[in-house]
mmCIF file of C-alpha atoms in Angstrom:
data_model
loop_
_atom_site.group_PDB
_atom_site.id
_atom_site.type_symbol
_atom_site.label_atom_id
_atom_site.label_comp_id
_atom_site.label_asym_id
_atom_site.label_seq_id
_atom_site.Cartn_x
_atom_site.Cartn_y
_atom_site.Cartn_z
ATOM 1 C CA UNK A 672 1.776 52.304 -70.102
ATOM 2 C CA UNK A 673 -0.312 49.292 -70.675
ATOM 3 C CA UNK A 674 2.770 47.165 -70.122
ATOM 4 C CA UNK A 675 3.537 48.850 -66.847
ATOM 5 C CA UNK A 676 0.031 48.333 -65.735
ATOM 6 C CA UNK A 677 0.222 44.672 -66.616
ATOM 7 C CA UNK A 678 3.487 44.235 -64.665
ATOM 8 C CA UNK A 679 1.976 46.035 -61.695
ATOM 9 C CA UNK A 680 -1.149 43.903 -61.860
ATOM 10 C CA UNK A 681 0.891 40.625 -62.151
ATOM 11 C CA UNK A 682 3.046 41.631 -59.225
ATOM 12 C CA UNK A 683 0.130 42.301 -57.033
ATOM 13 C CA UNK A 684 -1.589 39.010 -58.030
ATOM 14 C CA UNK A 685 1.547 37.042 -56.985
ATOM 15 C CA UNK A 686 1.896 39.084 -53.765
ATOM 16 C CA UNK A 687 -1.727 38.332 -52.987
ATOM 17 C CA UNK A 688 -1.341 34.562 -53.647
ATOM 18 C CA UNK A 689 1.763 34.401 -51.475
ATOM 19 C CA UNK A 690 -0.043 36.287 -48.600
ATOM 20 C CA UNK A 691 -2.943 33.765 -48.981
ATOM 21 C CA UNK A 692 -0.587 30.708 -48.751
ATOM 22 C CA UNK A 693 1.147 32.250 -45.615
ATOM 23 C CA UNK A 694 -2.138 32.856 -43.980
ATOM 24 C CA UNK A 695 -3.334 29.268 -44.663
ATOM 25 C CA UNK A 696 -0.048 27.946 -43.309
ATOM 26 C CA UNK A 697 -0.336 29.940 -40.044
ATOM 27 C CA UNK A 698 -3.825 28.834 -39.697
ATOM 28 C CA UNK A 699 -2.976 25.163 -40.016
ATOM 29 C CA UNK A 700 -0.104 25.537 -37.483
ATOM 30 C CA UNK A 701 -2.332 27.434 -35.044
ATOM 31 C CA UNK A 702 -4.912 24.708 -35.386
ATOM 32 C CA UNK A 703 -2.496 21.784 -35.009
ATOM 33 C CA UNK A 704 -0.637 23.096 -32.151
ATOM 34 C CA UNK A 705 -3.324 22.830 -29.435
ATOM 35 C CA UNK A 706 -4.213 19.399 -30.840
ATOM 36 C CA UNK A 707 -0.636 18.374 -30.464
ATOM 37 C CA UNK A 708 -0.512 19.570 -26.905
ATOM 38 C CA UNK A 709 -3.810 17.914 -26.087
ATOM 39 C CA UNK A 710 -2.622 14.628 -27.513
ATOM 40 C CA UNK A 711 0.577 14.904 -25.428
ATOM 41 C CA UNK A 712 -1.596 15.484 -22.294
ATOM 42 C CA UNK A 713 -3.963 12.652 -23.110
ATOM 43 C CA UNK A 714 -1.237 10.339 -23.931
ATOM 44 C CA UNK A 715 0.412 11.136 -20.497
ATOM 45 C CA UNK A 716 -2.866 10.371 -18.833
ATOM 46 C CA UNK A 717 -3.329 7.093 -20.496
ATOM 47 C CA UNK A 718 0.286 6.123 -19.717
ATOM 48 C CA UNK A 719 -0.009 6.929 -15.846
ATOM 49 C CA UNK A 720 -3.611 6.719 -14.712
ATOM 50 C CA UNK A 721 -5.046 3.426 -16.059
ATOM 51 C CA UNK A 722 -2.678 1.368 -13.868
ATOM 52 C CA UNK A 723 -3.644 3.079 -10.817
ATOM 53 C CA UNK A 724 -7.372 2.598 -11.641
ATOM 54 C CA UNK A 725 -6.622 -1.106 -12.401
ATOM 55 C CA UNK A 726 -4.691 -1.349 -8.979
ATOM 56 C CA UNK A 727 -7.602 0.329 -7.199
ATOM 57 C CA UNK A 728 -10.070 -2.141 -8.766
ATOM 58 C CA UNK A 729 -8.025 -5.083 -7.556
ATOM 59 C CA UNK A 730 -7.587 -3.840 -4.036
ATOM 60 C CA UNK A 731 -11.175 -3.172 -3.562
ATOM 61 C CA UNK A 732 -12.543 -6.394 -5.151
ATOM 62 C CA UNK A 733 -11.347 -8.943 -2.599
ATOM 63 C CA UNK A 734 -10.587 -9.734 1.033
ATOM 64 C CA UNK A 735 -6.726 -10.106 1.444
ATOM 65 C CA UNK A 736 -5.585 -12.870 3.656
ATOM 66 C CA UNK A 737 -2.103 -13.705 5.007
ATOM 67 C CA UNK A 738 -0.806 -16.388 7.302
ATOM 68 C CA UNK A 739 2.669 -16.442 8.757
ATOM 69 C CA UNK A 740 4.729 -18.572 11.089
ATOM 70 C CA UNK A 741 7.642 -17.649 13.221
ATOM 71 C CA UNK A 742 9.641 -19.208 16.031
ATOM 72 C CA UNK A 743 11.070 -16.968 18.717
ATOM 73 C CA UNK A 744 12.859 -17.382 21.986
ATOM 74 C CA UNK A 745 12.139 -15.023 24.727
ATOM 75 C CA UNK A 746 12.361 -14.603 28.533
ATOM 76 C CA UNK A 747 9.073 -14.159 30.222
ATOM 77 C CA UNK A 748 8.605 -13.556 33.906
ATOM 78 C CA UNK A 749 6.266 -15.978 35.737
ATOM 79 C CA UNK A 750 2.861 -14.698 36.847
ATOM 80 C CA UNK A 751 2.265 -13.381 40.343
ATOM 81 C CA UNK A 752 0.330 -16.543 41.441
ATOM 82 C CA UNK A 753 3.370 -18.697 40.718
ATOM 83 C CA UNK A 754 5.639 -16.275 42.523
ATOM 84 C CA UNK A 755 3.499 -16.198 45.575
ATOM 85 C CA UNK A 756 3.415 -19.987 45.640
ATOM 86 C CA UNK A 757 7.133 -20.282 45.179
ATOM 87 C CA UNK A 758 7.704 -17.931 48.135
ATOM 88 C CA UNK A 759 5.413 -20.054 50.303
ATOM 89 C CA UNK A 760 7.205 -23.349 49.266
ATOM 90 C CA UNK A 761 10.783 -22.435 48.997
ATOM 91 C CA UNK A 762 10.788 -18.849 50.402
ATOM 92 C CA UNK A 763 12.331 -17.500 47.336
ATOM 93 C CA UNK A 764 10.979 -16.070 43.976
ATOM 94 C CA UNK A 765 10.799 -17.962 40.714
ATOM 95 C CA UNK A 766 13.208 -16.756 38.159
ATOM 96 C CA UNK A 767 12.253 -15.861 34.634
ATOM 97 C CA UNK A 768 13.075 -18.736 32.231
ATOM 98 C CA UNK A 769 13.666 -18.811 28.448
ATOM 99 C CA UNK A 770 10.773 -20.042 26.503
ATOM 100 C CA UNK A 771 10.509 -20.941 22.813
ATOM 101 C CA UNK A 772 7.224 -19.969 21.194
ATOM 102 C CA UNK A 773 5.717 -20.942 17.814
ATOM 103 C CA UNK A 774 3.902 -17.905 16.672
ATOM 104 C CA UNK A 775 1.010 -18.186 14.146
ATOM 105 C CA UNK A 776 -0.400 -14.999 12.779
ATOM 106 C CA UNK A 777 -3.534 -14.761 10.444
ATOM 107 C CA UNK A 778 -4.634 -11.568 9.065
ATOM 108 C CA UNK A 779 -7.600 -10.497 6.868
ATOM 109 C CA UNK A 780 -7.681 -6.961 5.165
ATOM 110 C CA UNK A 781 -10.348 -5.256 3.209
ATOM 111 C CA UNK A 782 -9.681 -1.979 1.184
ATOM 112 C CA UNK A 783 -13.003 -0.092 0.829
ATOM 113 C CA UNK A 784 -13.784 2.194 -2.136
ATOM 114 C CA UNK A 785 -14.213 5.173 0.090
ATOM 115 C CA UNK A 786 -10.318 4.912 0.895
ATOM 116 C CA UNK A 787 -10.942 3.315 4.270
ATOM 117 C CA UNK A 788 -9.726 -0.073 5.233
ATOM 118 C CA UNK A 789 -10.407 -2.755 7.944
ATOM 119 C CA UNK A 790 -7.909 -5.314 9.256
ATOM 120 C CA UNK A 791 -8.252 -8.117 11.694
ATOM 121 C CA UNK A 792 -5.375 -10.163 13.039
ATOM 122 C CA UNK A 793 -5.318 -13.173 15.179
ATOM 123 C CA UNK A 794 -2.095 -14.307 16.833
ATOM 124 C CA UNK A 795 -1.480 -17.780 18.443
ATOM 125 C CA UNK A 796 1.579 -18.431 20.517
ATOM 126 C CA UNK A 797 2.258 -22.026 21.586
ATOM 127 C CA UNK A 798 5.021 -23.575 23.660
ATOM 128 C CA UNK A 799 5.840 -26.899 25.369
ATOM 129 C CA UNK A 800 6.953 -24.967 28.511
ATOM 130 C CA UNK A 801 3.833 -22.620 28.786
ATOM 131 C CA UNK A 802 0.130 -22.227 28.159
ATOM 132 C CA UNK A 803 -0.866 -21.107 24.648
ATOM 133 C CA UNK A 804 -1.473 -17.450 24.170
ATOM 134 C CA UNK A 805 -4.289 -16.190 22.009
ATOM 135 C CA UNK A 806 -5.163 -12.640 21.266
ATOM 136 C CA UNK A 807 -6.895 -10.682 18.507
ATOM 137 C CA UNK A 808 -6.719 -7.020 17.262
ATOM 138 C CA UNK A 809 -8.784 -5.037 14.891
ATOM 139 C CA UNK A 810 -7.579 -2.030 12.874
ATOM 140 C CA UNK A 811 -9.371 0.613 10.812
ATOM 141 C CA UNK A 812 -7.927 3.532 9.038
ATOM 142 C CA UNK A 813 -7.371 5.328 5.605
ATOM 143 C CA UNK A 814 -5.429 4.248 2.530
ATOM 144 C CA UNK A 815 -4.124 5.751 -0.663
ATOM 145 C CA UNK A 816 -2.448 4.438 -3.578
ATOM 146 C CA UNK A 817 0.514 5.511 -5.697
ATOM 147 C CA UNK A 818 1.499 3.292 -8.539
ATOM 148 C CA UNK A 819 1.896 -0.235 -7.195
ATOM 149 C CA UNK A 820 2.320 1.066 -3.632
ATOM 150 C CA UNK A 821 -0.410 1.436 -1.023
ATOM 151 C CA UNK A 822 -0.076 3.342 2.113
ATOM 152 C CA UNK A 823 -2.284 2.540 5.048
ATOM 153 C CA UNK A 824 -2.697 4.862 8.027
ATOM 154 C CA UNK A 825 -4.484 3.448 11.151
ATOM 155 C CA UNK A 826 -6.869 5.693 12.965
ATOM 156 C CA UNK A 827 -8.243 3.204 15.409
ATOM 157 C CA UNK A 828 -6.841 -0.025 16.856
ATOM 158 C CA UNK A 829 -8.901 -2.325 19.202
ATOM 159 C CA UNK A 830 -7.644 -5.283 21.058
ATOM 160 C CA UNK A 831 -9.039 -8.281 23.198
ATOM 161 C CA UNK A 832 -7.281 -8.304 26.404
ATOM 162 C CA UNK A 833 -3.892 -7.303 25.308
ATOM 163 C CA UNK A 834 -0.975 -8.409 27.527
ATOM 164 C CA UNK A 835 1.418 -5.527 27.331
ATOM 165 C CA UNK A 836 4.453 -7.973 27.954
ATOM 166 C CA UNK A 837 3.423 -10.020 25.018
ATOM 167 C CA UNK A 838 2.968 -7.092 22.748
ATOM 168 C CA UNK A 839 6.575 -5.971 23.759
ATOM 169 C CA UNK A 840 7.899 -9.383 22.758
ATOM 170 C CA UNK A 841 6.135 -9.404 19.453
ATOM 171 C CA UNK A 842 7.270 -5.904 18.577
ATOM 172 C CA UNK A 843 10.821 -6.672 19.646
ATOM 173 C CA UNK A 844 10.722 -9.542 17.034
ATOM 174 C CA UNK A 845 9.125 -7.277 14.482
ATOM 175 C CA UNK A 846 5.952 -9.491 14.264
ATOM 176 C CA UNK A 847 3.410 -6.649 14.881
ATOM 177 C CA UNK A 848 3.194 -2.855 14.403
ATOM 178 C CA UNK A 849 0.322 -1.003 16.207
ATOM 179 C CA UNK A 850 -0.621 2.509 15.394
ATOM 180 C CA UNK A 851 2.139 2.664 12.705
ATOM 181 C CA UNK A 852 1.675 3.665 9.044
ATOM 182 C CA UNK A 853 2.100 0.601 6.924
ATOM 183 C CA UNK A 854 3.204 0.437 3.203
ATOM 184 C CA UNK A 855 2.181 -2.564 0.856
ATOM 185 C CA UNK A 856 3.281 -3.362 -2.649
ATOM 186 C CA UNK A 857 1.251 -5.096 -5.377
ATOM 187 C CA UNK A 858 3.208 -7.969 -6.854
ATOM 188 C CA UNK A 859 1.943 -9.159 -10.174
ATOM 189 C CA UNK A 860 3.142 -12.894 -10.587
ATOM 190 C CA UNK A 861 0.884 -13.109 -13.582
ATOM 191 C CA UNK A 862 -2.422 -11.588 -14.970
ATOM 192 C CA UNK A 863 -4.508 -13.787 -12.757
ATOM 193 C CA UNK A 864 -2.237 -14.003 -9.766
ATOM 194 C CA UNK A 865 -1.801 -10.724 -7.735
ATOM 195 C CA UNK A 866 -0.347 -10.543 -4.104
ATOM 196 C CA UNK A 867 0.115 -7.817 -1.559
ATOM 197 C CA UNK A 868 3.473 -7.622 0.102
ATOM 198 C CA UNK A 869 3.735 -6.017 3.563
ATOM 199 C CA UNK A 870 6.965 -3.998 3.405
ATOM 200 C CA UNK A 871 7.118 -3.680 7.171
ATOM 201 C CA UNK A 872 7.079 -7.445 7.475
ATOM 202 C CA UNK A 873 8.743 -8.861 4.327
ATOM 203 C CA UNK A 874 7.637 -12.307 5.020
ATOM 204 C CA UNK A 875 4.000 -11.392 4.974
ATOM 205 C CA UNK A 876 2.185 -11.745 1.712
ATOM 206 C CA UNK A 877 -1.485 -11.230 1.193
ATOM 207 C CA UNK A 878 -3.326 -13.292 -1.302
#
């Protein structure tokens, strides 16, 4: 009887120890599981968000400037004054002629922390056959960032005495894009050298 009692007590003791070990193991797993998930989430955040924050800081910390040069050939009709004078002198209109223009474009762009941007562009067109043409336009709108890409959507475009014919010519040669969503890409040449490439005009690089 005593032996039976001893065996029963021993079995119960071992059962109690095993149950205790199982309970502790479950508690450890339960405690580690949310920590592991949290670590994965935090790791993912550190993997993706810091670069965007760095890019945002770079964008808003300076004024971006770009200067481009292009040579274009176009046919522009003479103005009405010349046409009228030609009719008087030769009794016939002056025909449009081919003109080669050197086009210089200078732009400045500022990205504001409130996700708005301001852009000012000055275009100068010079030719040996015609008077130089100067015009300036300003642009404001909203911007957003995704990785190394920046999307700028204009909400207002203002101009100084735009000539619709000149605008058409520049647009035909892909030199300007008015009221059009623009995409830029940050290009890291080195840690201290970052440029902004206009994907609509691949030759345009803001420094």
